[in-house]
CSV table of C-alpha atoms in Angstrom, one decimal:
chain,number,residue,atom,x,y,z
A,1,UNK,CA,-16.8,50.4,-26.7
A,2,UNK,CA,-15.2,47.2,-27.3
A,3,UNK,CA,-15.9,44.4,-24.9
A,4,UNK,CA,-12.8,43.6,-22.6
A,5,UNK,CA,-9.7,41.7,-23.6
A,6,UNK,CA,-10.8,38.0,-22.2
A,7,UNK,CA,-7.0,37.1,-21.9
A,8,UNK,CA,-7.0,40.4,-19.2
A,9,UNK,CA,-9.0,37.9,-17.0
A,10,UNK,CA,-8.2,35.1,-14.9
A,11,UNK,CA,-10.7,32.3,-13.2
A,12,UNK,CA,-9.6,30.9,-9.8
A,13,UNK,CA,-12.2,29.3,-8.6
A,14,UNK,CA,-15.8,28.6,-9.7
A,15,UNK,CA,-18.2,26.6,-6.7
A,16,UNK,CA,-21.0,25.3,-8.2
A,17,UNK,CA,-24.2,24.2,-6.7
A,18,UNK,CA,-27.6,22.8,-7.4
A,19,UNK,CA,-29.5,25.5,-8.6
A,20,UNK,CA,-26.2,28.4,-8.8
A,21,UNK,CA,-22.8,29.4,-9.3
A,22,UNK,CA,-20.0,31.9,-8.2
A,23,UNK,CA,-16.9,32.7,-9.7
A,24,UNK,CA,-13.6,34.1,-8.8
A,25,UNK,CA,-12.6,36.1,-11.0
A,26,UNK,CA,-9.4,38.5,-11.5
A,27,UNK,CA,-8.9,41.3,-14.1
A,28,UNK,CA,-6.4,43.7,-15.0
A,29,UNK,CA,-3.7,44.5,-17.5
A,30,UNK,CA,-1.0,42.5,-16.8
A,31,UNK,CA,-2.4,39.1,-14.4
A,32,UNK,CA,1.3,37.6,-14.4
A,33,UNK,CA,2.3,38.9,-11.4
A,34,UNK,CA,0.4,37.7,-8.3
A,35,UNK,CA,-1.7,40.3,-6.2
A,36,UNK,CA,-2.0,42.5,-9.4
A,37,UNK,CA,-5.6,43.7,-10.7
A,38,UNK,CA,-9.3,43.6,-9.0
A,39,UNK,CA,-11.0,40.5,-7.6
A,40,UNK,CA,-14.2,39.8,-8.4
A,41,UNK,CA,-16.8,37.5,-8.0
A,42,UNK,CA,-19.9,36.8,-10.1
A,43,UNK,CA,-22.9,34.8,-8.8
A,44,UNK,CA,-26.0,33.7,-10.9
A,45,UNK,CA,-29.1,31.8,-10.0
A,46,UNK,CA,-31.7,29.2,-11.5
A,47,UNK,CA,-34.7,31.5,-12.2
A,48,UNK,CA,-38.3,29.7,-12.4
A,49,UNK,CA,-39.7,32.8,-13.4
A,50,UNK,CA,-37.4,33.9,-16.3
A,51,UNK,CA,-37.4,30.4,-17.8
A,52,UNK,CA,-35.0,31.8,-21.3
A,53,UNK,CA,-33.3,34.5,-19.1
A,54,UNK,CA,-29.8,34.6,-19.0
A,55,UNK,CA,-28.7,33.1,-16.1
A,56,UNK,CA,-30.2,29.9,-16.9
A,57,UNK,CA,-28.5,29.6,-20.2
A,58,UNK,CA,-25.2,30.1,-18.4
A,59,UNK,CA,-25.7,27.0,-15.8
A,60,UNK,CA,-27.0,24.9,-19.0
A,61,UNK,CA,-23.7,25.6,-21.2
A,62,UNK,CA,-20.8,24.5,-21.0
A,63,UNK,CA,-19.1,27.4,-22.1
A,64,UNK,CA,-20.6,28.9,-19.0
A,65,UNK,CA,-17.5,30.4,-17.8
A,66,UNK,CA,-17.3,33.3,-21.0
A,67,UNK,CA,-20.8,33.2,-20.8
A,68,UNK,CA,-20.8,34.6,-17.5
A,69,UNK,CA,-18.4,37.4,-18.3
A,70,UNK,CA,-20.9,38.0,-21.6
A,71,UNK,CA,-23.5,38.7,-19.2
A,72,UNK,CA,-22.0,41.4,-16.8
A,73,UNK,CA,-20.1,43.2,-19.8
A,74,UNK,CA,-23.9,43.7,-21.5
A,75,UNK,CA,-24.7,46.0,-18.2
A,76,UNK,CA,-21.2,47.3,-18.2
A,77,UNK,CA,-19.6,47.4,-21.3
A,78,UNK,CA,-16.3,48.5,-20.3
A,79,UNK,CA,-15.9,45.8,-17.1
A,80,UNK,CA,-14.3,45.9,-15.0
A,81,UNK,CA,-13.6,49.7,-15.5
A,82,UNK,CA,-17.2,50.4,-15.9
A,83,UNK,CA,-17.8,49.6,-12.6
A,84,UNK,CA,-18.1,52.9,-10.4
A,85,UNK,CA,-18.5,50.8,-7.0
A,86,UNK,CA,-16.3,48.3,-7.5
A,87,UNK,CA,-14.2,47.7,-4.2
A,88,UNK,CA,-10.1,47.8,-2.9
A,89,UNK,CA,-10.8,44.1,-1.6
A,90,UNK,CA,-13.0,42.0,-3.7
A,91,UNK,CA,-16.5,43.6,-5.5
A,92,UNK,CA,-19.3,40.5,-5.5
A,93,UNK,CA,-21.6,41.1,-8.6
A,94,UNK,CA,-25.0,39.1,-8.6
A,95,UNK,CA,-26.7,38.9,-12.1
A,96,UNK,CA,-30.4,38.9,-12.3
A,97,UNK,CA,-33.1,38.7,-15.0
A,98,UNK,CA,-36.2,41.1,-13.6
A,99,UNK,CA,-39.2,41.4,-15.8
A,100,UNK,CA,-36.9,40.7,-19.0
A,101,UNK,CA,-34.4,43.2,-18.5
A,102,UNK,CA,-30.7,42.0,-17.2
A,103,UNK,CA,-29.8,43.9,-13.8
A,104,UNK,CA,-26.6,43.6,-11.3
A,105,UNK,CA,-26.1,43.9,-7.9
A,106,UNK,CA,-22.7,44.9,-6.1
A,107,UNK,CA,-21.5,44.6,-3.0
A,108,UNK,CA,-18.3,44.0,-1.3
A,109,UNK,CA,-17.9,40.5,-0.6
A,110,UNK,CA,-17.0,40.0,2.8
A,111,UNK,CA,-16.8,35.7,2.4
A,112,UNK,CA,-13.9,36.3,0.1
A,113,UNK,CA,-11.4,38.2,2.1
A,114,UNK,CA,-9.4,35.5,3.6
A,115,UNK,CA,-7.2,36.0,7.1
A,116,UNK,CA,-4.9,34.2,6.3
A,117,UNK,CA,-2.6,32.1,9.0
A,118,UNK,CA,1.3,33.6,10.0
A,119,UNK,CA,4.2,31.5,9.5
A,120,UNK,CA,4.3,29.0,12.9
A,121,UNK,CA,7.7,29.3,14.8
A,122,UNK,CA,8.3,25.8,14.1
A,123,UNK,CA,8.5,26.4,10.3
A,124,UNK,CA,10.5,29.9,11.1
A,125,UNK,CA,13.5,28.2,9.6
A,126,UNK,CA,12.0,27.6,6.0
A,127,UNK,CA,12.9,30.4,2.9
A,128,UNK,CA,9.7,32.4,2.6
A,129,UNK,CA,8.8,34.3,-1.0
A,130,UNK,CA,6.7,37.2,-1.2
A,131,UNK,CA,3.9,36.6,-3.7
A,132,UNK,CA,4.6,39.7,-5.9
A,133,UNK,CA,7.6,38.1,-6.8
A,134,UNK,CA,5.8,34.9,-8.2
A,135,UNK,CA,5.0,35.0,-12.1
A,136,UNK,CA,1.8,33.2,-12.9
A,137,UNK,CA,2.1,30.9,-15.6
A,138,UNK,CA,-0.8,28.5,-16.0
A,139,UNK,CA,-3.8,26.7,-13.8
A,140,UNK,CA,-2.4,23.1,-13.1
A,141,UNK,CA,-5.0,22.2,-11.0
A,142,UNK,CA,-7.9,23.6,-8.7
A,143,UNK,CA,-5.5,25.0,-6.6
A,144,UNK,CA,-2.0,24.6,-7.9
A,145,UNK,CA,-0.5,27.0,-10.6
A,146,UNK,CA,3.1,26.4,-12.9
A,147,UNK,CA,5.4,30.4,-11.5
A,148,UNK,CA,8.4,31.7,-12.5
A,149,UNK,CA,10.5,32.4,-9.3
A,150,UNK,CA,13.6,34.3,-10.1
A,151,UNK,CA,13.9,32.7,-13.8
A,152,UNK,CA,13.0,28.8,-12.9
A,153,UNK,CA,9.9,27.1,-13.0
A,154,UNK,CA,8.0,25.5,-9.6
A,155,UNK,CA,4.4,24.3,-8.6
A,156,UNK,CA,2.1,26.9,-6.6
A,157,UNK,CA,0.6,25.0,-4.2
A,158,UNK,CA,-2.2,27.9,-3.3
A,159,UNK,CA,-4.4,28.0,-0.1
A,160,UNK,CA,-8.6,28.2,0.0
A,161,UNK,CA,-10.3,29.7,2.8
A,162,UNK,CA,-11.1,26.1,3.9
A,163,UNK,CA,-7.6,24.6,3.6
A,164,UNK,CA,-5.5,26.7,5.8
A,165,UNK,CA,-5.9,24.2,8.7
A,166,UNK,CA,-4.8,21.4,6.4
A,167,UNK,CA,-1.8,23.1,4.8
A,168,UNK,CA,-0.5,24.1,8.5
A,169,UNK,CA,-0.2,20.4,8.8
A,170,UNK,CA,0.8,19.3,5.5
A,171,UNK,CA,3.6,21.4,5.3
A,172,UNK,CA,5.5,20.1,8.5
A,173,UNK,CA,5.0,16.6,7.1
A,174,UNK,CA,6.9,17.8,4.1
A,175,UNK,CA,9.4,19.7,6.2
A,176,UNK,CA,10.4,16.6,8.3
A,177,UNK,CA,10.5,14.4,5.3
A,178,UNK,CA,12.8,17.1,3.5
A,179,UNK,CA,15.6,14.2,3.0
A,180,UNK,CA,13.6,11.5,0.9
A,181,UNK,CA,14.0,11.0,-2.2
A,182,UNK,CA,10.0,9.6,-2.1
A,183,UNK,CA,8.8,12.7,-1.1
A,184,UNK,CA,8.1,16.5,-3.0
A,185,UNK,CA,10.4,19.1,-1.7
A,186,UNK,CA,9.7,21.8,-0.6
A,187,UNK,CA,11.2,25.0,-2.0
A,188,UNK,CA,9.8,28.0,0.2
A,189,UNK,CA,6.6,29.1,1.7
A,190,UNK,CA,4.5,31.8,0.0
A,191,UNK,CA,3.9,34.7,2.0
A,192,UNK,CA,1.6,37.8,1.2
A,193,UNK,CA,2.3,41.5,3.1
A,194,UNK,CA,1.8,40.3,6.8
A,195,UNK,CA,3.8,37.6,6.5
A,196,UNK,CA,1.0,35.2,6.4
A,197,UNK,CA,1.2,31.7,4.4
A,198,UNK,CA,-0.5,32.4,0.9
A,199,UNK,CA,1.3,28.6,-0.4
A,200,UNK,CA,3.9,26.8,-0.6
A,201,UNK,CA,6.6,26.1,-3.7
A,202,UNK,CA,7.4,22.6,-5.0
A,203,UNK,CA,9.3,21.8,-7.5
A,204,UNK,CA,7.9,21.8,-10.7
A,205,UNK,CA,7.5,18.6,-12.8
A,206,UNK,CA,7.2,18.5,-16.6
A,207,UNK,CA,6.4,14.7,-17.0
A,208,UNK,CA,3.4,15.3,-15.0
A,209,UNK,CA,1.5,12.3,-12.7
A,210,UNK,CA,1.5,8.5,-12.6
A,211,UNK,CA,-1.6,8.5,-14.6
A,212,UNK,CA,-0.5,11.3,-17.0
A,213,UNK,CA,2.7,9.4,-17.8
A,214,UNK,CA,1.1,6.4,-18.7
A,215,UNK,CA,-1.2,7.8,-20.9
A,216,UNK,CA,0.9,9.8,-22.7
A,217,UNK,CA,3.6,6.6,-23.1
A,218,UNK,CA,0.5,4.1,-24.2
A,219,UNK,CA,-0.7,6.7,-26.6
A,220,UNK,CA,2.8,7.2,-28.0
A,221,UNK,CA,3.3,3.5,-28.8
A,222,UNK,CA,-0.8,3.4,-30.1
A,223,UNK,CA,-1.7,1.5,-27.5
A,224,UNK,CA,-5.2,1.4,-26.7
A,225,UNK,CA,-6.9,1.7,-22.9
A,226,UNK,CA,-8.6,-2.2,-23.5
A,227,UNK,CA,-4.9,-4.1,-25.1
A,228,UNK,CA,-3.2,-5.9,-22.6
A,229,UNK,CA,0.2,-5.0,-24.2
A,230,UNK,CA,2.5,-2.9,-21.7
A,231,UNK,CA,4.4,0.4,-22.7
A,232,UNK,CA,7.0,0.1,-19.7
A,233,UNK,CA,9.5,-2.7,-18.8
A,234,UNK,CA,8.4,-4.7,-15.7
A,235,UNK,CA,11.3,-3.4,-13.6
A,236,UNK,CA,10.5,0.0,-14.4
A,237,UNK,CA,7.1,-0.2,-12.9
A,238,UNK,CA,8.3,-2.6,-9.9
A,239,UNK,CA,11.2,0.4,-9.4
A,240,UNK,CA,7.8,2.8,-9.2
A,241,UNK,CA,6.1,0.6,-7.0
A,242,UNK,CA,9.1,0.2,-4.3
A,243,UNK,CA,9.4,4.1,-4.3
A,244,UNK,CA,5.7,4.8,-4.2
A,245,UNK,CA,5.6,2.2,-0.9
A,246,UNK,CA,9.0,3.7,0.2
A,247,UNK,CA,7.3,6.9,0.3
A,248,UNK,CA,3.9,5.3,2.5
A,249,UNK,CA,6.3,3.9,5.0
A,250,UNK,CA,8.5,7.1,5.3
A,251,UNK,CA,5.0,8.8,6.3
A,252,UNK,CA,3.9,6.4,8.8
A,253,UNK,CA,7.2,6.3,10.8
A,254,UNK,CA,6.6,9.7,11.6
A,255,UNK,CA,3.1,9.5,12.6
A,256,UNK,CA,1.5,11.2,9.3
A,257,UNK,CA,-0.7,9.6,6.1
A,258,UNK,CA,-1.2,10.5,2.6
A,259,UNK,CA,-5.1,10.3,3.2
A,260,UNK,CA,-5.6,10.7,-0.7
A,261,UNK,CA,-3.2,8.1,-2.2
A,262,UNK,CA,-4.2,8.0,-6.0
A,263,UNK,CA,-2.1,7.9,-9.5
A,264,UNK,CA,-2.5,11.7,-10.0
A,265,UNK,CA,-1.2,12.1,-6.3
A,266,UNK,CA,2.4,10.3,-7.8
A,267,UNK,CA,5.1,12.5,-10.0
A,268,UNK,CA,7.5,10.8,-11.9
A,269,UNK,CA,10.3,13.5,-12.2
A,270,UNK,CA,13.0,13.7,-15.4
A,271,UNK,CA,15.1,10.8,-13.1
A,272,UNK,CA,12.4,8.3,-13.5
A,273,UNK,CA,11.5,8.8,-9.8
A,274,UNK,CA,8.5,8.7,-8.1
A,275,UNK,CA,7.4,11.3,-5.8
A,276,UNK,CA,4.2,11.3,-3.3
A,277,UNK,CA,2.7,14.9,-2.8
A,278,UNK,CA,-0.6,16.1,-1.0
A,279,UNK,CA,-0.6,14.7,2.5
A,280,UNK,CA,-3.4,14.6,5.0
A,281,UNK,CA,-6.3,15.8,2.2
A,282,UNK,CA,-9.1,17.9,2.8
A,283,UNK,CA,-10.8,15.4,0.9
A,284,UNK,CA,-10.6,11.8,-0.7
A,285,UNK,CA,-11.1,10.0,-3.8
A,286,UNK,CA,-13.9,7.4,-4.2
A,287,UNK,CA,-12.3,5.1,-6.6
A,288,UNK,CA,-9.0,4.9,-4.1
A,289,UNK,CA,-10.7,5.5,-0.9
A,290,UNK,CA,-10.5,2.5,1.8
A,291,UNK,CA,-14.5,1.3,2.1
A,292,UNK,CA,-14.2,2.1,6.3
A,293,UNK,CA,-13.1,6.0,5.0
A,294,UNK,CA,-15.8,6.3,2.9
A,295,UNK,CA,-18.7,5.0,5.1
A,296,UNK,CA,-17.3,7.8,8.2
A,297,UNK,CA,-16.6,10.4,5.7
A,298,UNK,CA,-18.8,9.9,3.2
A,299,UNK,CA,-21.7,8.5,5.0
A,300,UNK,CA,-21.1,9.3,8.7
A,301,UNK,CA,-19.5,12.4,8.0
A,302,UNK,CA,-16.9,12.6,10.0
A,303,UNK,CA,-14.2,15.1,9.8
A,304,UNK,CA,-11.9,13.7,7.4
A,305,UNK,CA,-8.8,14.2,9.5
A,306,UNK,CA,-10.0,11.7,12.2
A,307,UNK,CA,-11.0,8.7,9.5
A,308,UNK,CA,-7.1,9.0,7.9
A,309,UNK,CA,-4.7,5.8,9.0
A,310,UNK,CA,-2.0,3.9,8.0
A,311,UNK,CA,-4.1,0.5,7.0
A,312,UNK,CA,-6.5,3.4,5.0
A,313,UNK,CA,-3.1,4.3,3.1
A,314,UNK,CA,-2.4,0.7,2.5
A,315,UNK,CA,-5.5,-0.1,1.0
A,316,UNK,CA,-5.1,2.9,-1.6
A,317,UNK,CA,-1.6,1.7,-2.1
A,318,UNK,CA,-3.1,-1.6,-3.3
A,319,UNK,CA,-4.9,0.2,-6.3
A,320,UNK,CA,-2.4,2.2,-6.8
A,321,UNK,CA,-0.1,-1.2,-7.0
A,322,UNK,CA,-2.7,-2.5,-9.2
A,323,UNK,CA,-2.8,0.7,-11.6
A,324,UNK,CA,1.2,0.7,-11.7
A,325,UNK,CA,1.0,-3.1,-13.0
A,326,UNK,CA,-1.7,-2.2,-15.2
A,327,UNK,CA,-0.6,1.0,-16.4
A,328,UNK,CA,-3.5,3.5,-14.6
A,329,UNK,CA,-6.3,1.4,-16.8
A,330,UNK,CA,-8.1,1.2,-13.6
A,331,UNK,CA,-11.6,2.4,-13.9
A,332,UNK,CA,-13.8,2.3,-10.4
A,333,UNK,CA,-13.4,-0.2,-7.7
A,334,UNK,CA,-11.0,-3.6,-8.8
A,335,UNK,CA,-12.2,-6.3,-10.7
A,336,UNK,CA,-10.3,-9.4,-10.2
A,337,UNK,CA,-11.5,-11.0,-12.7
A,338,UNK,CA,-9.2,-10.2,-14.7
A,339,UNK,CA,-6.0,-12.5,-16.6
A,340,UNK,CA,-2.7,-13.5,-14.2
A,341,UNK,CA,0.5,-11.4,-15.0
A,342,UNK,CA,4.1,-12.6,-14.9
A,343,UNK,CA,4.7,-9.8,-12.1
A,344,UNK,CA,5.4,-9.8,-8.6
A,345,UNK,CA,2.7,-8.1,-7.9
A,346,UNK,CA,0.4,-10.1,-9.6
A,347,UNK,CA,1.8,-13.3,-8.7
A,348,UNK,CA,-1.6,-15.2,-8.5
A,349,UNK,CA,-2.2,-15.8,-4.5
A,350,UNK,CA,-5.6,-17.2,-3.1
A,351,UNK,CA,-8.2,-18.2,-5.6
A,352,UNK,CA,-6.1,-17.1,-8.6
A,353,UNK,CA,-6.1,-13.0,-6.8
A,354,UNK,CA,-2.8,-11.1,-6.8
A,355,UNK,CA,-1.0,-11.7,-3.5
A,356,UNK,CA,-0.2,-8.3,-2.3
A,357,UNK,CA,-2.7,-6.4,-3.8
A,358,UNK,CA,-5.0,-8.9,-2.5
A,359,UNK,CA,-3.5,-8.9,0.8
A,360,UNK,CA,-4.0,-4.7,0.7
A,361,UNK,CA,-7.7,-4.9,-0.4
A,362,UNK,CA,-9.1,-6.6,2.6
A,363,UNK,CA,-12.0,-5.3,3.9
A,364,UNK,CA,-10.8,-5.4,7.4
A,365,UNK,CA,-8.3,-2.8,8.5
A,366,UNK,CA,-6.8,-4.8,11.2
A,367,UNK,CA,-5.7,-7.6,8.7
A,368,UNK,CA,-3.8,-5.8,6.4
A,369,UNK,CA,0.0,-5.4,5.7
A,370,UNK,CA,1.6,-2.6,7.2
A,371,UNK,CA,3.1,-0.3,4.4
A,372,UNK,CA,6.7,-1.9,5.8
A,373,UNK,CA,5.3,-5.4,5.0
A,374,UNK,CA,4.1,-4.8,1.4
A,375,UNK,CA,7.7,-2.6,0.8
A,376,UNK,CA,9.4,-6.0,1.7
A,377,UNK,CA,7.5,-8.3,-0.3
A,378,UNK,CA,8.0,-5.9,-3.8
A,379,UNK,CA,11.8,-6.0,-2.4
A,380,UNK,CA,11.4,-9.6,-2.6
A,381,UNK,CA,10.4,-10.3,-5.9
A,382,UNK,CA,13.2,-7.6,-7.0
């Protein structure tokens, strides 16, 4: 029989590791509408002692993730109807070349069912939506897909087994900061049968990120990454700069922090407003990461929500300062070498440096601005 229609399947997650990989996959006739079809995973090993076997030409492609359906339809043509055992819940299938010959194991895989959280009382008050009425559009990022929800358009925010503690308290930081216009809104929760949280709704923005937006205006205008000729006005991008800040100090008079404060972690909507989203990360970025965060978390390994704080925050602000200025042509950690601009921010402070991004890049946290301070000093050069 015909191999199975790869548009009737649908990757969610794939974790990789040193010598393996698993994916998440889903399969079924129609994968629009959320909590339709079976859930599988595939896994696949390094094999020493089937050097050309099939699992190792899998983790050497790149097109590994077709390759890895390939494999499993050669033992069942017909997957995932082929499958006699498969399981209600999710059906784990590991592939494995034994003396030449390509075999598959399946069991029900227990890691993958996920208890999720309720709904806390003190979020009671927000609109829920059941995920069957979601309409899955498109992947947008590891974890956040483009719906339809009763005929418009939103962001998915979806939750991992390992970032329900985090989205309990990202989404009250959203909640309380319903009323800025720095902020992403938040549109409803996502609930599955139980009334547990399966995600949140956003709205849904076309434009895209910081970084997104200036690559797709520089490109437009055939600007190259190394010309130092600008595709926005200055007070557009000291506008972005104010709101971006506005947003930082909004967060720390209530006690909360961004935690991953980067251009992709900035929306510019259809207004020409910026917008923060993903507070208190389960994670951080190295290139926008304050040095102290990454020697505790990195290094030390500390849980990262006990290494987040407001001078942290201001320290990725800086970059992300810099980035606005320079149009997200930031690669790695700042080089100040670099030539003075007419700008505010770059107004040439100690030893020829910018002044406030220089003042956010000190190496100790205790010396830095507060987000308040470097708000007034872009107010200041307005």
């Amino acid at each position: 029989p015909p191999p199975w229609d790869p548009r009737k399947f649908s990757r969610y997650q794939t974790i990789s590791f040193s010598d393996a990989e698993v994916s998440h996959i889903r399969c079924g006739e129609d994968l629009c509408p959320y909590g339709s079809g079976q859930m599988f995973t595939i896994a696949y090993g390094y094999s020493k002692n089937e050097p050309d076997c099939v699992e190792n030409r899998i983790l050497d492609s790149k097109s590994w993730e077709n390759m890895a359906l390939e494999a499993v339809q050669k033992i069942y043509p017909r997957f995932p109807i082929g499958i006699n055992s498969s399981y209600d819940t999710v059906t784990h299938i590991t592939i494995e070349t034994v003396g030449g010959k390509l075999t598959a194991t399946i069991t029900e895989d227990l890691d993958a069912i996920i208890p999720y959280l309720p709904i806390p009382l003190s979020l009671s008050h927000i609109l829920t939506v059941p995920i069957t009425e979601l309409k899955h559009i498109r992947l947008l990022d590891l974890d956040v897909d483009r719906v339809i929800w009763r005929g418009d358009t939103y962001a998915f925010k979806r939750i991992f087994p390992d970032s329900q503690r985090y989205t309990e308290r990202e989404l009250p930081v959203i909640d309380r900061l319903a009323n800025s216009p720095c902020i992403i809104n938040l549109v409803a929760i996502v609930v599955i049968n139980d009334n547990a949280i399966r995600g949140f709704l956003t709205p849904f923005i076309s434009s895209g990120d910081l970084k997104s937006v200036f690559t797709a205006a520089r490109q437009s205008l055939g600007l190259s990454a190394d010309l130092d000729a600008t595709a926005f006005e200055w007070p557009v991008k000291l506008s972005w700069a104010r709101q971006i800040t506005q947003g930082a100090v909004e967060l720390h008079a209530i006690g909360a922090y961004n935690g991953d404060l980067k251009p992709r972690n900035v929306l510019i909507d259809s207004t020409g407003q910026a917008l923060l989203i993903d507070f208190l990360s389960t994670g951080v970025t190295d290139g926008f990461a304050a040095p102290e965060v990454l020697k505790m978390y990195n290094i030390q390994g500390i849980p990262i929500e006990d290494v987040l704080s407001a001078p942290a925050d201001v320290y990725s602000l800086g970059l992300v300062l810099w980035t606005v200025a320079e149009e997200s042509r930031l690669t790695g950690r700042l080089n100040f070498n670099l030539p003075d601009y007419h700008s505010g921010i770059l107004q040439c402070g100690e030893k020829g440096r910018p002044r406030i991004v220089y003042r956010c890049l000190v190496l100790s946290p205790e010396v830095r601005p507060s987000a308040t301070e470097v708000l007034s000093l872009l107010e200041r050069h307005s």
